[in-house]
């Protein structure tokens, strides 16, 4: 049965890729045939004005060094390396951790973006279902840049960034709450109900609004301050720094989370169990094995909250102690989950970052565009 299900999923994936592959080929061909490019650039008043400089390798790096040394660039570099990534990964699979090596995040959101997906996978959510949720996000991903672009086309595009930043920190707390809540939805077969997936899709839609606001506003600002005389060199530098600032926080937080996690070696079959108060209405109405209504027999019997004895032998925070615990037939269970500590720590850092650099980011928009130029007239 498992092999048949896997083959069906593979066939469905092949059909999906085949269909959208042809859609891509047809639409791009139509654009090539019917869309004509028109040069709307301003005609320069002199032959040299507005002309892009042709730079060699040495000259290019010399110009990059001049860009870094610009007076307003120092604080912008701090913002790029700590507060915003070059491209928000909008693919569900990447954002939720199934393609962790290709994604990045800011300091304030490193734990949420880098660990949430891994937590869900560890709870038993299939990777293919996590990735397939991106289909429901596609319309939102198409509309958001168009909608946000109206507010970032003016002289103050970073206002959108500043509005979205605290909202995205809040969404990190929402994701942590959903992760804590998710195990209670597990079905007897180990899967999760469709309602839970719908809740995650809805939560991620709200998360995408903040992500796109930050991404589009920062890219709009970078485009405004880039010097057109040196072509894409300026934008490439800003995007490279942006990308660097988007990846190192996740690497750091992933390496530190284990230090925030505390585990106990517990004697098997003594793990804490909590049953909610309920009234047994009879085994005939039992919704299925695994439900708390099936824990005891007896019609009309009341079940009170209670716990079994929890016998902790020792801490098993290291791999050696974990192996020792499991080899002895006991269970090494998480006592304090470092994920929640990491989310809280990153959120606090994000709030401090926002309070510290808020006025500086606002000031970026007041600096004359000529101050960002390397080639002076």
CSV table of N, CA and C in Angstrom, one decimal, residues 3 9 16 69 103 120 128 146 209 216 334 351 363:
chain,number,residue,atom,x,y,z
A,3,UNK,N,3.9,1.5,-1.2
A,3,UNK,CA,4.5,1.7,-2.5
A,3,UNK,C,3.5,2.3,-3.6
A,9,UNK,N,1.7,9.5,-5.9
A,9,UNK,CA,2.2,10.8,-5.7
A,9,UNK,C,3.3,11.2,-6.8
A,16,UNK,N,1.9,17.4,-12.8
A,16,UNK,CA,2.0,18.8,-12.4
A,16,UNK,C,3.1,19.5,-13.1
A,69,UNK,N,32.8,53.0,1.1
A,69,UNK,CA,33.4,54.1,1.9
A,69,UNK,C,32.5,55.3,1.9
A,103,UNK,N,17.9,28.7,1.9
A,103,UNK,CA,17.2,29.8,2.4
A,103,UNK,C,17.9,30.6,3.5
A,120,UNK,N,8.1,20.8,12.5
A,120,UNK,CA,6.9,20.1,11.9
A,120,UNK,C,7.3,18.8,11.3
A,128,UNK,N,6.2,16.2,1.6
A,128,UNK,CA,5.5,16.5,0.4
A,128,UNK,C,4.2,17.3,0.6
A,146,UNK,N,2.5,43.5,-6.6
A,146,UNK,CA,1.8,44.5,-7.3
A,146,UNK,C,1.1,45.5,-6.3
A,209,UNK,N,2.7,38.4,3.9
A,209,UNK,CA,2.4,39.8,3.8
A,209,UNK,C,3.5,40.6,4.3
A,216,UNK,N,10.0,44.0,-0.8
A,216,UNK,CA,9.8,45.0,-1.9
A,216,UNK,C,10.2,46.4,-1.5
A,334,UNK,N,12.4,15.4,25.6
A,334,UNK,CA,12.7,16.9,25.7
A,334,UNK,C,12.0,17.4,26.9
A,351,UNK,N,13.4,43.3,18.5
A,351,UNK,CA,12.8,44.5,19.1
A,351,UNK,C,13.8,45.6,19.4
A,363,UNK,N,16.0,58.1,8.4
A,363,UNK,CA,16.9,59.2,7.9
A,363,UNK,C,17.5,58.8,6.5
